[in-house]
Tab-separated table of C-alpha atoms and ligand atoms in Angstrom:
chain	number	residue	atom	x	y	z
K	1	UNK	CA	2.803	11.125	-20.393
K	2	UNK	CA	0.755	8.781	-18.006
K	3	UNK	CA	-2.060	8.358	-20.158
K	4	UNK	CA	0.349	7.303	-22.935
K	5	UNK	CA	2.048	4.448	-20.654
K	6	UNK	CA	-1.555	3.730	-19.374
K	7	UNK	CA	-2.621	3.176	-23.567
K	8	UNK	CA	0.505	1.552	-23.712
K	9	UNK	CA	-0.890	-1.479	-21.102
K	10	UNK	CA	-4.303	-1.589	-22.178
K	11	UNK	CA	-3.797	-1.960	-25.725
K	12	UNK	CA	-1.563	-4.606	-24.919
K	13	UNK	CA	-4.292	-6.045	-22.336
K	14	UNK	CA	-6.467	-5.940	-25.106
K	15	UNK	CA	-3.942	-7.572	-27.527
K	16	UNK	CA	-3.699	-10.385	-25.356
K	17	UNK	CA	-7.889	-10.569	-24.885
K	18	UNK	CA	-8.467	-11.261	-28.052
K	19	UNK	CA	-6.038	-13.581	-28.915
K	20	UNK	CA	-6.883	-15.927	-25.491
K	21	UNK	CA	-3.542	-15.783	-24.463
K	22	UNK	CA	-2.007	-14.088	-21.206
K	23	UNK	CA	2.061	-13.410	-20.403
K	24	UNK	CA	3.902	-16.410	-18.358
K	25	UNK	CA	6.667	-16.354	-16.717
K	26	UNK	CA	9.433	-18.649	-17.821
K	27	UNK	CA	8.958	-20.976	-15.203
K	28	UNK	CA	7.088	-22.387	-11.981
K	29	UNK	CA	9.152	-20.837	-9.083
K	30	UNK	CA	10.431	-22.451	-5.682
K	31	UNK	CA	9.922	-20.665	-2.368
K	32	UNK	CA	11.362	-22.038	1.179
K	33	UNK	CA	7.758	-22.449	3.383
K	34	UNK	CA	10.013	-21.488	6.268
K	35	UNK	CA	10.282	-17.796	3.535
K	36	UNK	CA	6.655	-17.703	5.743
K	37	UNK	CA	7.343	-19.221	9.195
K	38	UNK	CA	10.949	-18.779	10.334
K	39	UNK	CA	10.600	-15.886	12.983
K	40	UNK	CA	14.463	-15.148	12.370
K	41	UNK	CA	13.460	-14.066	8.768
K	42	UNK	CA	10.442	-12.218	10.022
K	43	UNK	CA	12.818	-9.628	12.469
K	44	UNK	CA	14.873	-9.092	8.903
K	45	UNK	CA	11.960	-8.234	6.994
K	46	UNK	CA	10.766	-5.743	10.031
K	47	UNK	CA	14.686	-4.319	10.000
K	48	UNK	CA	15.512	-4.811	6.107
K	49	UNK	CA	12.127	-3.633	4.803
K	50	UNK	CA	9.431	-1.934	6.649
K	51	UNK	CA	11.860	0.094	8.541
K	52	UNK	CA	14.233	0.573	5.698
K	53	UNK	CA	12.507	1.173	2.637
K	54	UNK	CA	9.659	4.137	2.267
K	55	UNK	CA	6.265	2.956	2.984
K	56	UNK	CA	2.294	4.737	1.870
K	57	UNK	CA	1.440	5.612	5.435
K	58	UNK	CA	-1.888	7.360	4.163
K	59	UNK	CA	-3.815	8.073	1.717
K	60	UNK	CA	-3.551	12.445	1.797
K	61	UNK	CA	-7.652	12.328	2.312
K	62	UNK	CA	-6.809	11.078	5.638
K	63	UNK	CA	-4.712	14.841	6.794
K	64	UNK	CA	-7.313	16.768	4.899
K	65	UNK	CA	-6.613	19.954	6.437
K	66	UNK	CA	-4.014	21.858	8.215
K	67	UNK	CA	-3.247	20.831	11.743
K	68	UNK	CA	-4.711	17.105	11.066
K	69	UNK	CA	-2.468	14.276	12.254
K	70	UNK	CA	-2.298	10.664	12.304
K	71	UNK	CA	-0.273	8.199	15.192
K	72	UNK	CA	0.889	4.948	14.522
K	73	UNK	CA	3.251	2.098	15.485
K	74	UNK	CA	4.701	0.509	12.630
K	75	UNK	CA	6.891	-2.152	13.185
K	76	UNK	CA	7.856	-0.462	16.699
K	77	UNK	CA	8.529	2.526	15.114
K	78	UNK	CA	6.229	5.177	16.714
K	79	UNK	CA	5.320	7.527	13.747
K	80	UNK	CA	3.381	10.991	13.418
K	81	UNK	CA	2.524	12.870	10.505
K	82	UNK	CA	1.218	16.399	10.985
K	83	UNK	CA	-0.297	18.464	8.251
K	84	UNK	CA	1.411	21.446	8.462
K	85	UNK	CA	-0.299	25.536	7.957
K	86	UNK	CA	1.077	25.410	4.121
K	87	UNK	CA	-0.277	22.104	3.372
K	88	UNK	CA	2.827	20.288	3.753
K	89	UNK	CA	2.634	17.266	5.472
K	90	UNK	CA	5.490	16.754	8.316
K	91	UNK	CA	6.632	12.925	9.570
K	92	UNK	CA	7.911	13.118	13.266
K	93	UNK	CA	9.411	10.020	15.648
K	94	UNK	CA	6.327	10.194	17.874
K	95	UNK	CA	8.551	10.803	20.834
K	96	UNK	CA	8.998	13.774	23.245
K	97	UNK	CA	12.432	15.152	23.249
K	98	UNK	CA	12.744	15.207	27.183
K	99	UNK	CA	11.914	11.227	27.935
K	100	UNK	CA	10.385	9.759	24.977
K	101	UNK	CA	6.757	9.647	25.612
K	102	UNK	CA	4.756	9.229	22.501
K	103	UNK	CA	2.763	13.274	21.877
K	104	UNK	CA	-0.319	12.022	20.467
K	105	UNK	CA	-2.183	8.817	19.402
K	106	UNK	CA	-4.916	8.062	17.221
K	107	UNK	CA	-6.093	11.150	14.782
K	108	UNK	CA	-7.264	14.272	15.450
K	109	UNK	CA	-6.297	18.424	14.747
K	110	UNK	CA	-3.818	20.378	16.827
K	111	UNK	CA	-1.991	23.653	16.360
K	112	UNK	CA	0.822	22.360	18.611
K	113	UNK	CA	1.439	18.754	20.501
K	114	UNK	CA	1.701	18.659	24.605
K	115	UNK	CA	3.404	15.906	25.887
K	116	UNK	CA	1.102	14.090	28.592
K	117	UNK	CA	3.950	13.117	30.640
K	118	UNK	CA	5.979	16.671	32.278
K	119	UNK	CA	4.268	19.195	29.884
K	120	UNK	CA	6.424	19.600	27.095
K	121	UNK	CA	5.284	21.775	24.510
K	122	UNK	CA	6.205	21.054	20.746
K	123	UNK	CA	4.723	23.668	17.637
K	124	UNK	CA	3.004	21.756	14.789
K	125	UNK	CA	6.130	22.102	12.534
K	126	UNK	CA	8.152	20.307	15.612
K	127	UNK	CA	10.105	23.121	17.133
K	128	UNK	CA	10.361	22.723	21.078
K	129	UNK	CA	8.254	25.445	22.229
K	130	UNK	CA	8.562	25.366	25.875
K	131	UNK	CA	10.149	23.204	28.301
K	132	UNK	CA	7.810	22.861	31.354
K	133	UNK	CA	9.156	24.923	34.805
K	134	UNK	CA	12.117	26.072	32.871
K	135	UNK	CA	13.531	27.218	35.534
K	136	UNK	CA	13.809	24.619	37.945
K	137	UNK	CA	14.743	22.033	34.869
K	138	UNK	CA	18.221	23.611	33.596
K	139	UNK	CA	19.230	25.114	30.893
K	140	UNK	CA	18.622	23.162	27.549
K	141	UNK	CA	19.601	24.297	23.761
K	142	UNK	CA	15.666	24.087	22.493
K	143	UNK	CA	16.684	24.335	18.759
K	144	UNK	CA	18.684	21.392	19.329
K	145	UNK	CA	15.739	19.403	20.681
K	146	UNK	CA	12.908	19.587	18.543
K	147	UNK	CA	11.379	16.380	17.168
K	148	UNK	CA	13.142	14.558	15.248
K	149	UNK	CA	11.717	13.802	11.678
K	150	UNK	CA	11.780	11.051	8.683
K	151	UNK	CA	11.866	11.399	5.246
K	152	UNK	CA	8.600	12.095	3.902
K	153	UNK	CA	6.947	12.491	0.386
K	154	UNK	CA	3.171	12.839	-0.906
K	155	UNK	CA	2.557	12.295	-4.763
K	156	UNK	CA	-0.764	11.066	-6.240
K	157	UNK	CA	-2.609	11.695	-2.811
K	158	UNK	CA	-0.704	9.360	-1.242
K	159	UNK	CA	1.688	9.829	1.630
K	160	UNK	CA	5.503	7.712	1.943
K	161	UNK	CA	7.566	7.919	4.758
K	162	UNK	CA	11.188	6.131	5.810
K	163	UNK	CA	11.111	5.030	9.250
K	164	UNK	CA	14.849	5.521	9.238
K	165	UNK	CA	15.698	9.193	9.907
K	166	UNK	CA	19.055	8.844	8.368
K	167	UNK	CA	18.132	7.136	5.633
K	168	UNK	CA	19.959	8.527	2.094
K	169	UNK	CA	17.581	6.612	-0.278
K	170	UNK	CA	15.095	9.036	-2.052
K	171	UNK	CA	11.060	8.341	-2.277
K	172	UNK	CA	11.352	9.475	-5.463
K	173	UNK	CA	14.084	7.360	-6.661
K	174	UNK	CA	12.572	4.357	-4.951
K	175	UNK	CA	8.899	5.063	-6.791
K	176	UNK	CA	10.551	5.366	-10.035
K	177	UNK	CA	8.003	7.561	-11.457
K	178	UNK	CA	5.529	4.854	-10.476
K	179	UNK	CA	2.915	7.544	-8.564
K	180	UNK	CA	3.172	9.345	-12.028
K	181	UNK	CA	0.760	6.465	-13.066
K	182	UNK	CA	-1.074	6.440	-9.581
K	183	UNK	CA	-2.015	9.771	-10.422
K	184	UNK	CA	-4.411	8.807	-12.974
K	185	UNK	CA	-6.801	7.774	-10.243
K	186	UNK	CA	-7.170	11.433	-9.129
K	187	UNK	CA	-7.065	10.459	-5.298
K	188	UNK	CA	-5.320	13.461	-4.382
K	189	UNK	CA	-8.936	15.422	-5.021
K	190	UNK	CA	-11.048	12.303	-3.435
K	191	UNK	CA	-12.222	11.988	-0.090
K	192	UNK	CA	-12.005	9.400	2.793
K	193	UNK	CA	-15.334	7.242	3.379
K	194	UNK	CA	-14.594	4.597	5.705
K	195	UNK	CA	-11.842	2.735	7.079
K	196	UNK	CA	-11.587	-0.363	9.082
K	197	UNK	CA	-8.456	-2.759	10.253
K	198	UNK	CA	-8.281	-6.128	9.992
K	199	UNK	CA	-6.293	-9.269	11.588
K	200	UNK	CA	-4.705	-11.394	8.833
K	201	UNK	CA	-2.147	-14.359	8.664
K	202	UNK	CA	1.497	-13.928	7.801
K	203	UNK	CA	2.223	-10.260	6.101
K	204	UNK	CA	3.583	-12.765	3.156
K	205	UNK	CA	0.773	-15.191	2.852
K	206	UNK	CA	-1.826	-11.903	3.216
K	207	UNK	CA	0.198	-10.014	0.121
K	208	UNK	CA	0.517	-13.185	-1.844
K	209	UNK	CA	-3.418	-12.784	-2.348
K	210	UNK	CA	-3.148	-9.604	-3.967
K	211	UNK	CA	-0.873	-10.834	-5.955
K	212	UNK	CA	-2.567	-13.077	-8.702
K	213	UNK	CA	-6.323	-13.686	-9.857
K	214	UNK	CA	-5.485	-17.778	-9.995
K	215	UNK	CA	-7.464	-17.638	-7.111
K	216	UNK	CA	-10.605	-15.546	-7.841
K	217	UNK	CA	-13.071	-17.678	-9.305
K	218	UNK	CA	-11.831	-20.453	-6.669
K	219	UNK	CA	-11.498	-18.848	-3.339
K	220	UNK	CA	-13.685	-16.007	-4.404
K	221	UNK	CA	-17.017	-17.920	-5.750
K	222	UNK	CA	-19.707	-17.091	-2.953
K	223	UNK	CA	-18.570	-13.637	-3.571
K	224	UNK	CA	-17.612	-12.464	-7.145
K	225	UNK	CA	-18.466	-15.558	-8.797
K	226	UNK	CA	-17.057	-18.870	-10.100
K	227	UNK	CA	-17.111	-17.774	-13.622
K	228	UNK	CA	-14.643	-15.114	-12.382
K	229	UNK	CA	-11.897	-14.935	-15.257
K	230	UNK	CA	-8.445	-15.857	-13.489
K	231	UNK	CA	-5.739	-14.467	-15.517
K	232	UNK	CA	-3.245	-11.761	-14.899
K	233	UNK	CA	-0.950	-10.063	-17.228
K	234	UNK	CA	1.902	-7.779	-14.646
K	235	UNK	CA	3.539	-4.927	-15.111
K	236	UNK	CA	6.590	-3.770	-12.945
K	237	UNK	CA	8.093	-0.570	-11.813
K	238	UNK	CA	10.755	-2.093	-9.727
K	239	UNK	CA	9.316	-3.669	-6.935
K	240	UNK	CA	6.123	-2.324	-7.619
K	241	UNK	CA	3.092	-3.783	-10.077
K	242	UNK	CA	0.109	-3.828	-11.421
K	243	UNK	CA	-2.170	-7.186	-12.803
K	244	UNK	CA	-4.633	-6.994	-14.467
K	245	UNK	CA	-7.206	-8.876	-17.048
K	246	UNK	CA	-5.611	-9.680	-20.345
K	247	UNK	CA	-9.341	-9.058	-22.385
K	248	UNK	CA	-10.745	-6.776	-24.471
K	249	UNK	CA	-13.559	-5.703	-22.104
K	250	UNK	CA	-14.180	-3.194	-19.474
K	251	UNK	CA	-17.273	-2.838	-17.061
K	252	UNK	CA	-18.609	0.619	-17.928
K	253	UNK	CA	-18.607	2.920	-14.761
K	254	UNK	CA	-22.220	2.372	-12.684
K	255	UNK	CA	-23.812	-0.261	-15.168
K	256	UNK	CA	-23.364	-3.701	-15.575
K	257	UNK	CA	-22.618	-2.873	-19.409
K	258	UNK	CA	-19.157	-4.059	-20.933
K	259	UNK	CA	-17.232	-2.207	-23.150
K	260	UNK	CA	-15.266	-3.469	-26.080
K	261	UNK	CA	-12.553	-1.251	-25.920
K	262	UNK	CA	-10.513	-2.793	-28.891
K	263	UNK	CA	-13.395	-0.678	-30.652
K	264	UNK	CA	-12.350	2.567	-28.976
K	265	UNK	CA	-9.895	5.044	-30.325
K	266	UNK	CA	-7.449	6.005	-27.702
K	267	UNK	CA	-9.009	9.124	-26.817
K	268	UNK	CA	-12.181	7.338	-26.367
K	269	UNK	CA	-10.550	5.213	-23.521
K	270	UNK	CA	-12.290	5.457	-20.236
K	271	UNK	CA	-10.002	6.584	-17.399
K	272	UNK	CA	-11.416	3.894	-15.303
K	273	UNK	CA	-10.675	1.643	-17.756
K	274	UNK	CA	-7.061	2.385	-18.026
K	275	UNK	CA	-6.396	1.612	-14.179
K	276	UNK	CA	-8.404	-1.575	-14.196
K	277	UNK	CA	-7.120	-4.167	-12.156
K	278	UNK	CA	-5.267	-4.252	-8.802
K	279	UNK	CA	-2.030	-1.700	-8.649
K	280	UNK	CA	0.493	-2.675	-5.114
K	281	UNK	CA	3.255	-0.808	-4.122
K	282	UNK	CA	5.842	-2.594	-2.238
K	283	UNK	CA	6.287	-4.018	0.268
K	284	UNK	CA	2.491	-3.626	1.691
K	285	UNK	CA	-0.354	-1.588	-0.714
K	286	UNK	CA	-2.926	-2.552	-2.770
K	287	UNK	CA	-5.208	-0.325	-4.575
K	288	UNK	CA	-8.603	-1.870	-6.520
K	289	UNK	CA	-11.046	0.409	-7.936
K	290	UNK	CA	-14.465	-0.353	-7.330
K	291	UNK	CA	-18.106	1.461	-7.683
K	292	UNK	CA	-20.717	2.213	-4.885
K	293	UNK	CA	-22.604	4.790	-3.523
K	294	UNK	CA	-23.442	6.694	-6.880
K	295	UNK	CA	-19.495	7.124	-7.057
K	296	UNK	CA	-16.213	6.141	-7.827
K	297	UNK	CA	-14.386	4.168	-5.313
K	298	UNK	CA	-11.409	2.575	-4.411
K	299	UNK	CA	-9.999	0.596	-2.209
K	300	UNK	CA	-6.486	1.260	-0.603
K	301	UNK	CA	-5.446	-1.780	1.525
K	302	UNK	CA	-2.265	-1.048	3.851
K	303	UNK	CA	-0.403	-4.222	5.466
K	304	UNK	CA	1.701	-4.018	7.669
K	305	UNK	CA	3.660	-7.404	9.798
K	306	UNK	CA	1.963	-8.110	13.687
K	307	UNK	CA	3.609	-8.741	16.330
K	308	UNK	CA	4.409	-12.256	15.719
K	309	UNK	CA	5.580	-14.194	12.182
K	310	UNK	CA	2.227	-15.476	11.618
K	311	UNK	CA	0.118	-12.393	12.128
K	312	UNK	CA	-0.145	-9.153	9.974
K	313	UNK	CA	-2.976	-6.581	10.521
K	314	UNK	CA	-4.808	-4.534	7.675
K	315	UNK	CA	-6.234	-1.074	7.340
K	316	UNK	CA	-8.882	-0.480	4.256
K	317	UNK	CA	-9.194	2.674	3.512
K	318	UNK	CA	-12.075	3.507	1.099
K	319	UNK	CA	-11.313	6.219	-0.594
K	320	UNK	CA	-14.373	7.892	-3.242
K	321	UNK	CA	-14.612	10.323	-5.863
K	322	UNK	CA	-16.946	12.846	-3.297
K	323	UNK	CA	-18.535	11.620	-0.540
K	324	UNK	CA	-22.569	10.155	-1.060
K	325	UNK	CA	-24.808	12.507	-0.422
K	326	UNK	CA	-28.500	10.598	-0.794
K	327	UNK	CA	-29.141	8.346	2.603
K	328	UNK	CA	-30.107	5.512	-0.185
K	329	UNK	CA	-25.968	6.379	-1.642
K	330	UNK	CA	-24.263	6.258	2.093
K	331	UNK	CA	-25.952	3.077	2.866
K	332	UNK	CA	-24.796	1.489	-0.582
K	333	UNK	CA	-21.369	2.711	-0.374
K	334	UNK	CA	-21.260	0.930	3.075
K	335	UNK	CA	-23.049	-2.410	1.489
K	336	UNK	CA	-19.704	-1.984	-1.451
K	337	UNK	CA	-17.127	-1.281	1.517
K	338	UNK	CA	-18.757	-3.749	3.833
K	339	UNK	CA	-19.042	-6.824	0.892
K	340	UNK	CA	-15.020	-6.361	0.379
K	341	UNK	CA	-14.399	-6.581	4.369
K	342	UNK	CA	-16.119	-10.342	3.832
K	343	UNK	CA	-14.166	-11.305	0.583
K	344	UNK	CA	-10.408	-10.354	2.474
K	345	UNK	CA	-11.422	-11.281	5.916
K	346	UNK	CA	-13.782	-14.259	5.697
K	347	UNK	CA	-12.082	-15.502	2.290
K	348	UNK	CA	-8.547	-14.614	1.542
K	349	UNK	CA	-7.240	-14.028	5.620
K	350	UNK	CA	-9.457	-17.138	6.467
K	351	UNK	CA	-7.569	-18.857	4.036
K	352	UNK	CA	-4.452	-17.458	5.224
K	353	UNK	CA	-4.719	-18.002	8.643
K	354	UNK	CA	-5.242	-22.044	7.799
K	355	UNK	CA	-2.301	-21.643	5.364
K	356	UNK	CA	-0.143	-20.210	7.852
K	357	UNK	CA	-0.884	-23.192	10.533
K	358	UNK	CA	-0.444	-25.831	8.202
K	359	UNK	CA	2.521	-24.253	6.870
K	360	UNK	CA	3.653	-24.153	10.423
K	361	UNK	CA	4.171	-28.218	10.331
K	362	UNK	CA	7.381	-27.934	8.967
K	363	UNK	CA	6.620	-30.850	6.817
K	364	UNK	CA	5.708	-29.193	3.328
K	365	UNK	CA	9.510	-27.835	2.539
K	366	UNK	CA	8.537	-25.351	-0.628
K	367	UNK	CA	5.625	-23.905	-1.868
K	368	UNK	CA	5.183	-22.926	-5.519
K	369	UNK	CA	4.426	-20.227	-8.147
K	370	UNK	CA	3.174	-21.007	-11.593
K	371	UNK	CA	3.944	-19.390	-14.632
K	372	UNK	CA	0.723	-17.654	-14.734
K	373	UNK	CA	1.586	-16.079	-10.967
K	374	UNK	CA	4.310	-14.014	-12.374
K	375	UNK	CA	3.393	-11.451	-9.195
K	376	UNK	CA	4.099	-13.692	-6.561
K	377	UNK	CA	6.992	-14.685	-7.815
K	378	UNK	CA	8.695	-11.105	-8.321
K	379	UNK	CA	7.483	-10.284	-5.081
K	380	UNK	CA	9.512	-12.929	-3.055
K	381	UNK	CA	12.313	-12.306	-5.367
K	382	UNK	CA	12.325	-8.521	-4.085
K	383	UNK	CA	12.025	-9.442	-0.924
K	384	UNK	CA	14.577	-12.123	-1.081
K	385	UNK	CA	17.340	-9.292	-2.520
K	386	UNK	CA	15.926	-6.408	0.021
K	387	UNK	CA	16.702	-8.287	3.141
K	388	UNK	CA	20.044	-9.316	2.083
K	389	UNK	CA	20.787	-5.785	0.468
K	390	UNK	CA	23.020	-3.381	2.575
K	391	UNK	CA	22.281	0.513	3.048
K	392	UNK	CA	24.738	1.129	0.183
K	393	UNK	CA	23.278	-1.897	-2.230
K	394	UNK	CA	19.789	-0.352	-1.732
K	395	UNK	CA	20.687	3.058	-3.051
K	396	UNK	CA	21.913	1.206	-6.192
K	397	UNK	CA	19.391	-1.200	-6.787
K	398	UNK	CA	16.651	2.486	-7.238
K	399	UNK	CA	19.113	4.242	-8.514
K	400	UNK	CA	17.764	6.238	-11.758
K	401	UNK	CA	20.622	5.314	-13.812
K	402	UNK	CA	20.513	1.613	-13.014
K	403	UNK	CA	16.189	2.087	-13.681
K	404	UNK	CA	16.841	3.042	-17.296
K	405	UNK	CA	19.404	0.003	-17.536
K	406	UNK	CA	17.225	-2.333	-16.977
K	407	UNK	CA	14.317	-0.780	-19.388
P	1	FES	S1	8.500	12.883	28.395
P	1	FES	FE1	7.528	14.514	27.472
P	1	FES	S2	7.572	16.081	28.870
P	1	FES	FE2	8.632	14.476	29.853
P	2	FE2	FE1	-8.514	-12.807	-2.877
């Protein structure tokens, strides 16, 4: 059923190639520069968004195994996910029970989680195990204090979780049957090469660059070239798209040859070429296949807001097909990972970061979005409605029924 929606895009992609034209939007859009600076605005997007709406919190090559889990802060929230005996992955408040000290930081593997404060013991699936010098401490009702958990899902080898424990909307629902498409990748059966975390400008200004290839053969031309084509055609899922190249072409996998794929029959297609381009998921992924290291790779980046309005940090995971094997494949498939760390950090967060300051001013009231940046645009018209949607709006606006309304 993927494959067929996945035909479904490239044929059009290729449609569009060969006639030189690309999709617009019906207009060039408006957007507040205080949408980027107001720090107001910023605490509802924390609130509204990132601890509202389900997030990818890893990429399942991350928990490989049983016992495996991964600490973070997100927006405050102190999160742990646990990879559970079964293979299930579990999403705990990183909190002890007894006086809220975060059980573990950073990754590692654990059968069970001791709290480094009074010795709390918690099992891996979160029960309360034992209560440190019981019997000086008082009695305590241990079924009623075992950690408490969010809302967790993992489709496509990815990982979402809801940093709101009560919240009613489902991953599912939310995803539309978007991760049906992210399957094609095959990440669940790839493995994790590297990762790294970088500083970037406003979590806004740092998505916007995801969002369109205007800038590619601009920005981007010390690093993938000036001859760099710069349209996008979009396709949504909600909140959720993919851009990529309206042309006829696709790089073969490993060689610099192109194919013409408007000569292909579908089942000739290419898998890789059918997920060309860059695929986001709201409000803070973006996934771009790449090659290096004798293998296919891809790079999953994860943004998430800093601590202030203008500052957002990064994580790149890159994920591959197997890991290199050959010295002469590891080093190459750092060279790939290492050459995309300079086009986001030194390029697009650069950029960003000047962007941001300027913006800062106060004295440039709007910025704008052409036609052909039909991504930005949708994006800060989701955001727009997600911070002003209550709990009840929200499990309207991804309801199923109201999904197939709108087509
Ligand atoms: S806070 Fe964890 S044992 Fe006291
Ligand atoms: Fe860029």
């Amino acid at each position: 059923m993927s494959r067929e929606e996945l035909i479904t895009m490239t044929r059009s992609l290729i449609a569009h190639g060969e006639a030189d034209t690309m999709e617009l939007a019906d207009e060039v859009v408006r957007v507040p520069a205080s949408a980027y600076t107001d720090p107001e605005l910023f605490e509802l997007e924390k609130k509204n968004i990132f601890r509202r709406l389900p997030l990818m919190v890893a990429p399942s090559c991350e928990l490989p195994e049983p016992g495996d889990y991964k600490a973070m802060d997100i927006c405050g929230v102190p999160l742990l996910l646990s990879r559970q005996k079964d293979g299930e992955v579990i999403a705990y408040l990183n909190m002890c029970t007894h006086r809220g000290n975060p059980l573990a930081s950073g990754t590692g593997n654990a059968s069970r989680f001791t709290c480094g404060y009074h010795g709390w013991t918690f099992k891996q699936n979160g029960a309360l195990l034992g209560v440190a010098s019981p019997q000086d401490f008082g009695a305590i009702d241990k079924a009623a204090h075992c950690l408490h958990r969010f809302p967790v899902y993992e489709s496509a080898g990815l990982i979402w979780a809801t940093l709101d424990p009560k919240s009613q909307l489902s991953i599912p629902d939310y995803l539309g049957g978007y991760e049906n498409l992210l399957d094609a990748f095959g990440f669940k059966d790839w493995t994790l090469f590297a990762q790294r975390t970088l500083s970037g400008p406003n979590w806004k200004t740092a998505y916007d660059g995801y969002l369109d290839f205007y800038h590619l053969p601009v920005l981007h031309k010390d690093t993938f070239g000036a001859d760099f084509f710069n349209r996008a055609n979009y396709f949504f899922w909600g909140p959720h798209q993919r851009l990529s190249s309206p042309s006829k072409f696709a790089q073969k996998t490993g060689s610099d040859e192109m194919l013409d794929l408007s000569q292909m029959s579908d089942d000739e297609l290419p898998d890789d070429a059918l997920t060309q381009g860059v695929w986001t998921i709201f409000p803070h992924i973006s996934i771009a296949s790449f090659y290096g290291g004798g293998q296919r790779g891809a790079m999953i980046s994860q943004l998430f807001p800093g601590d202030t309005v203008g500052e957002s940090y990064t994580t790149q995971f890159y994920v591959m097909e197997n890991q290199p094997e050959t010295e002469a494949d590891v080093k190459s498939a750092h060279e790939q990972f290492d050459f995309l760390e300079v086009v986001v950090r030194d390029e697009d967060y650069a950029t960003g970061k000047r962007q941001h300051e300027a913006l800062q001013s106060g004295l440039l009231p709007e910025v704008l979005f052409g036609k052909n940046e039909r991504g930005g645009q949708v994006f800060h018209q989701w955001v727009e409605k997600l911070i002003n949607a209550s709990d009840g709006d929200l499990l309207d606006l991804f309801a199923p029924e109201q999904r197939e309304a709108a087509g």
